[in-house]
Coordinates of N, CA, C and O in Angstrom, one line a residue:
X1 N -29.7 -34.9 -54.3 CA -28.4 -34.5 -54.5 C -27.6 -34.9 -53.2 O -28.1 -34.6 -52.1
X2 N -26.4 -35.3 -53.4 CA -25.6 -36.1 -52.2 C -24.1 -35.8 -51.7 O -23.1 -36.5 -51.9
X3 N -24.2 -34.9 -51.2 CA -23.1 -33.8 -50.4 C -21.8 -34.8 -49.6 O -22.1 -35.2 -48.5
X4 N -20.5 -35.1 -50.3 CA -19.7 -35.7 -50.2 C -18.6 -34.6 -49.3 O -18.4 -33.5 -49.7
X5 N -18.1 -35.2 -48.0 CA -17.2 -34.6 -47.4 C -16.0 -34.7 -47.4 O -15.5 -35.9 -47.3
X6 N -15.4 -33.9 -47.4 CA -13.6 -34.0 -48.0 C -13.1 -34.0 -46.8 O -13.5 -33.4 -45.9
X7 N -11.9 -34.9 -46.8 CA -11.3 -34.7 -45.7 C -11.0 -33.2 -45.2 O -11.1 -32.8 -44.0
X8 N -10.4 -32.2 -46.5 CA -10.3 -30.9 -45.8 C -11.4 -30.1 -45.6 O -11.3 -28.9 -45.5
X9 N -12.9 -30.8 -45.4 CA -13.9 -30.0 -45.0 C -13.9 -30.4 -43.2 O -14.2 -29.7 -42.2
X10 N -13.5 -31.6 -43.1 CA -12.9 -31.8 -42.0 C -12.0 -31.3 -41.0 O -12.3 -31.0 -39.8
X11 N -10.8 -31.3 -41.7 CA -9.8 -30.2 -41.1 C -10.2 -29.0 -41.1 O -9.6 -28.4 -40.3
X12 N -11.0 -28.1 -41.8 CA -11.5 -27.0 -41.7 C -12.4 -26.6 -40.6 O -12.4 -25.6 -40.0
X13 N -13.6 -27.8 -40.5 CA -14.2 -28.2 -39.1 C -13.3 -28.2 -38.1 O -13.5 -27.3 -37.2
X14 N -12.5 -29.0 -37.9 CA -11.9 -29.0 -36.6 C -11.1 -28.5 -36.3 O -10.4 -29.0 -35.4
X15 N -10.8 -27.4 -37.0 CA -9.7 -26.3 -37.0 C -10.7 -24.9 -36.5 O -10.3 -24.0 -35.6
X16 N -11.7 -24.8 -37.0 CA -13.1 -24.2 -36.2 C -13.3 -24.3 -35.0 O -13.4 -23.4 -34.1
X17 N -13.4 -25.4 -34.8 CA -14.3 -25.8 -33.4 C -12.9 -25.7 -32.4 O -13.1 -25.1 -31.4
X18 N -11.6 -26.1 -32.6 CA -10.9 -25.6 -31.8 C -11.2 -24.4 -31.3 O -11.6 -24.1 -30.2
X19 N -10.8 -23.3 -32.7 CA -10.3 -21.8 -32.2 C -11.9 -21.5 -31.6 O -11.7 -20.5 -30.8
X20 N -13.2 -21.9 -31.6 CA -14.2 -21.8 -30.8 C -14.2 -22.2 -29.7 O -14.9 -21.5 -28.9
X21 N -13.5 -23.5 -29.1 CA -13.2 -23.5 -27.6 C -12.5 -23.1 -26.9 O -12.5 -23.0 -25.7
X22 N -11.1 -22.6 -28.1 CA -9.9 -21.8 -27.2 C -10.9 -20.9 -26.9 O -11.5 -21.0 -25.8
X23 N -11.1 -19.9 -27.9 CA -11.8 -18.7 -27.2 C -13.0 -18.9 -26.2 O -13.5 -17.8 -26.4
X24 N -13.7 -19.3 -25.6 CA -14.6 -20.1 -24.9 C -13.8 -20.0 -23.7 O -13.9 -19.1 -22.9
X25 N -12.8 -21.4 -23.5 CA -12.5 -21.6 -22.6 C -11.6 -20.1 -22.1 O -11.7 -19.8 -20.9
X26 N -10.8 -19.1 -23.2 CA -10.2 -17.9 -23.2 C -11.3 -16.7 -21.7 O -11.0 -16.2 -20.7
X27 N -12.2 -16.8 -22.4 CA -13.5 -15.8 -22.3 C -14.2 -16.4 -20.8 O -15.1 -15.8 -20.3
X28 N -13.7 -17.5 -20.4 CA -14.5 -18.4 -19.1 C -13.4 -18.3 -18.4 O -13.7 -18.1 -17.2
X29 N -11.6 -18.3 -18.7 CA -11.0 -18.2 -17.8 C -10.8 -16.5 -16.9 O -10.6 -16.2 -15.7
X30 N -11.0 -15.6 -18.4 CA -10.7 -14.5 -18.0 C -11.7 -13.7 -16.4 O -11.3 -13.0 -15.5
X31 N -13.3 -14.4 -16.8 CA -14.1 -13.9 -16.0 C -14.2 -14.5 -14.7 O -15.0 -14.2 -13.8
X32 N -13.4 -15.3 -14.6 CA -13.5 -16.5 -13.3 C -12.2 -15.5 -12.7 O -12.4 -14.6 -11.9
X33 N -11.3 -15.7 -13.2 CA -10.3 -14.6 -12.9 C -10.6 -13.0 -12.0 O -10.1 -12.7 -10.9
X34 N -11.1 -12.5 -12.4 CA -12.1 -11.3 -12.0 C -12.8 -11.6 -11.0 O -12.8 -10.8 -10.0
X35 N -13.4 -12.7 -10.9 CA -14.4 -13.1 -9.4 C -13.7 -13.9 -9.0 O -14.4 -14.8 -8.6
X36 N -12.5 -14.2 -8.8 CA -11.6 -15.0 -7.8 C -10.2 -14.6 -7.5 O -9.3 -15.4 -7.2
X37 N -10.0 -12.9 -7.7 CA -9.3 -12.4 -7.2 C -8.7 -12.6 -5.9 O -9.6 -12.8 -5.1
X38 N -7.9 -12.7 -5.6 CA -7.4 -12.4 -3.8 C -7.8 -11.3 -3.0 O -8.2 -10.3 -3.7
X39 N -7.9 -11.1 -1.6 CA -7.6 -10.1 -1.2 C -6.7 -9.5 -0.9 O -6.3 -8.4 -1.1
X40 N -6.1 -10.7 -0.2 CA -4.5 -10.7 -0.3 C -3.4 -11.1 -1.1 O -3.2 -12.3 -1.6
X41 N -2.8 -10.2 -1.2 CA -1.3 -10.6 -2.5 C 0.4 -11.1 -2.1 O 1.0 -10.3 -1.5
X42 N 0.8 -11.9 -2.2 CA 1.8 -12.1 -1.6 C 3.1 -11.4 -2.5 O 3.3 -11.3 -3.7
X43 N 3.8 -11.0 -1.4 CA 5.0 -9.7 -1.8 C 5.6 -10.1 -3.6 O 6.0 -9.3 -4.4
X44 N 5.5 -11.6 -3.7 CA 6.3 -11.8 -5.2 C 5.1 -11.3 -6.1 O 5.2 -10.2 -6.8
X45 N 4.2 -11.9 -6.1 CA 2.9 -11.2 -7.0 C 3.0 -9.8 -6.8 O 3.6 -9.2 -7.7
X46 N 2.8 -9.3 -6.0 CA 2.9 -7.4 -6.1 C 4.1 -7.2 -7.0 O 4.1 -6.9 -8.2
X47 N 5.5 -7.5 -6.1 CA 6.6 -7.0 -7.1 C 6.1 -7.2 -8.8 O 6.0 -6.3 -9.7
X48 N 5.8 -8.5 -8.8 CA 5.4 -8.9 -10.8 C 4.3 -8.1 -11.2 O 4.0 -8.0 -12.4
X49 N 3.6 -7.5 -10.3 CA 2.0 -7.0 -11.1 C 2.5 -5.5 -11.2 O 2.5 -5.1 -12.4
X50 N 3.0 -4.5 -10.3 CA 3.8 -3.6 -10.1 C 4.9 -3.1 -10.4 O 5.2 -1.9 -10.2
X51 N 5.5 -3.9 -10.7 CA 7.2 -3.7 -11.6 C 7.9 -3.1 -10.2 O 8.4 -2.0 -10.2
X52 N 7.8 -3.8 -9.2 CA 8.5 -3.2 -7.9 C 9.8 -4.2 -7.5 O 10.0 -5.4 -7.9
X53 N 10.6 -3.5 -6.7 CA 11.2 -3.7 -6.3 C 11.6 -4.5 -4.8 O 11.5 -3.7 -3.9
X54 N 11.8 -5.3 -4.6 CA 11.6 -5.7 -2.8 C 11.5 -4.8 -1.9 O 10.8 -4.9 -0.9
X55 N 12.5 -3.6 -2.2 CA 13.0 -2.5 -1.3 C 11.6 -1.7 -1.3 O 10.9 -1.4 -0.3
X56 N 11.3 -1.4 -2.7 CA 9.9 -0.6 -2.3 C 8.9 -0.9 -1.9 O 8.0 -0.1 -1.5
X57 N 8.8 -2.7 -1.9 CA 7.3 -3.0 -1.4 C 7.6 -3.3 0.0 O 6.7 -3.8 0.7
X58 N 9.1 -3.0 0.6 CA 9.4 -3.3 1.9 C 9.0 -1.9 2.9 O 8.7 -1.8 4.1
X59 N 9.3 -0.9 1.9 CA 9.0 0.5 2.1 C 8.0 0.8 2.3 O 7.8 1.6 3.3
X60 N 6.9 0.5 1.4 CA 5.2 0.8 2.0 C 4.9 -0.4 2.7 O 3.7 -0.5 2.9
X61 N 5.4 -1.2 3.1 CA 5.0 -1.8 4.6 C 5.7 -1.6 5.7 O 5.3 -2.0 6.8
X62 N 7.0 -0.7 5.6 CA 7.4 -0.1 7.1 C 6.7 1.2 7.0 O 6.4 1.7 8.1
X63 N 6.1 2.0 5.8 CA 6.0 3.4 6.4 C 4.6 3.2 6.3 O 4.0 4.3 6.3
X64 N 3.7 2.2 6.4 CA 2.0 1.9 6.8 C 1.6 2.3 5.9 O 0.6 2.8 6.5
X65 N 1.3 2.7 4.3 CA 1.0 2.8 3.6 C -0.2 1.4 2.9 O -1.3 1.3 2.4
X66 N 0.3 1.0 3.1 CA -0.4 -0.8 2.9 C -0.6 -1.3 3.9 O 0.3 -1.1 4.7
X67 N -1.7 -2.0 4.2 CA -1.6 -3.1 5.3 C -1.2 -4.4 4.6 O -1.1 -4.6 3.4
X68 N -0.9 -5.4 5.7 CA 0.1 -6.5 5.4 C -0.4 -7.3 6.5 O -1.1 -7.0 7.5
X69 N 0.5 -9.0 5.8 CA 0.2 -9.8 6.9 C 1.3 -10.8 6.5 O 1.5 -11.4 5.4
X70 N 2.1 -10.9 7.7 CA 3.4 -12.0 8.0 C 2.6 -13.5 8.4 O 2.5 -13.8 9.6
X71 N 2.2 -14.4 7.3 CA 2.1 -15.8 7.6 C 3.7 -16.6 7.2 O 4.4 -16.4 6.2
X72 N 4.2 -17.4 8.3 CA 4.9 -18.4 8.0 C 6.2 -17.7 7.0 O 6.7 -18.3 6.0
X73 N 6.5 -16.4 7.4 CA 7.5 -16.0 6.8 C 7.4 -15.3 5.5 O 8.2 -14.5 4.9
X74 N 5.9 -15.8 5.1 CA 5.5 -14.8 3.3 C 4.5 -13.3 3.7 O 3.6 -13.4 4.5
X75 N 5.0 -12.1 3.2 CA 4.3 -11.2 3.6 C 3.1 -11.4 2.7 O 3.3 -11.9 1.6
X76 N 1.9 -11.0 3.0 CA 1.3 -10.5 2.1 C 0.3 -9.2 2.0 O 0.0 -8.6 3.1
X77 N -0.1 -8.8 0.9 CA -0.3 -6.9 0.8 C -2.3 -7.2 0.6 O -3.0 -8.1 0.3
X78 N -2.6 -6.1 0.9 CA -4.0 -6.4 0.4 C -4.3 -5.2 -0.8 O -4.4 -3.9 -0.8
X79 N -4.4 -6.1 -1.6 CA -4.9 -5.7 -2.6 C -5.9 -3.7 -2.7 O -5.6 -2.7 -3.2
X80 N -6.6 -3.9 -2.2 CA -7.6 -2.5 -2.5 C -6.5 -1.5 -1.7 O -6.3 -0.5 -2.4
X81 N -5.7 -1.5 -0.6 CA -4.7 -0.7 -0.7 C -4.0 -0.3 -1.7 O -3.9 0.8 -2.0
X82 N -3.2 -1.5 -2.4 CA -2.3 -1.2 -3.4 C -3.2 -0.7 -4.7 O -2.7 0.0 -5.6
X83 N -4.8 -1.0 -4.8 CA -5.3 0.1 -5.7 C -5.5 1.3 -5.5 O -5.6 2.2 -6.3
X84 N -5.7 1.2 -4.0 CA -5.9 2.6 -3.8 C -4.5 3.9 -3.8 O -4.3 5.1 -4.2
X85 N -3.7 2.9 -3.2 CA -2.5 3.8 -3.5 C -2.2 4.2 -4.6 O -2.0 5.4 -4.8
X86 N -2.1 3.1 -5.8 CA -1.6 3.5 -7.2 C -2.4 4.3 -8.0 O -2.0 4.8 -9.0
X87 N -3.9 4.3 -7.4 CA -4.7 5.0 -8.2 C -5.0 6.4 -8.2 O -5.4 7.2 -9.1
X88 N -4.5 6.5 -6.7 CA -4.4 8.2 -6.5 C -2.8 8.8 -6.6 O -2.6 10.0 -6.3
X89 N -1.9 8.2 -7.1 CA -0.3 8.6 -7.0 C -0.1 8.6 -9.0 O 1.0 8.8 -9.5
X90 N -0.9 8.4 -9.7 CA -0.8 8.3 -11.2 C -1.6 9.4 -11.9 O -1.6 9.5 -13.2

């Protein structure tokens, strides 16, 4: 017996194998993500990940709350502070 393939067995195939690599590649970006974190965060990323304000991320780096580091004019924050702060202030 001789199993004839339709083109929409086709499109159904490769409408599969897509949503199997999005999710793939989904599931590979997320974990790479995780293990290639920063240490350091620069002041625009904090504001967007924190919903902050310039003034307040200007604020825990004059009142020493965060450590920081002035390259070339971009501040940047180190991360395990800003978890540690937010994790004990919530």
């Amino acid at each position: 017996m001789s199993e004839s393939i339709t083109k929409e067995d086709l499109h159904e195939f490769g409408t599969m194998l897509l949503h199997n690599l999005h999710k793939a590649m989904k599931n590979s970006v997320a974990e790479q993500k995780k293990e290639d974190q920063p240490e350091w965060l620069k002041s625009k990323t904090v504001r967007k990940l924190m919903d902050m304000s310039p003034g307040s991320i200007q604020n825990l780096r004059i009142t020493g709350r965060v450590r920081f580091k002035k390259v070339m004019g971009s501040y940047y924050y180190n991360r395990s502070d800003l978890l540690a702060l937010f994790s004990t202030n919530t």
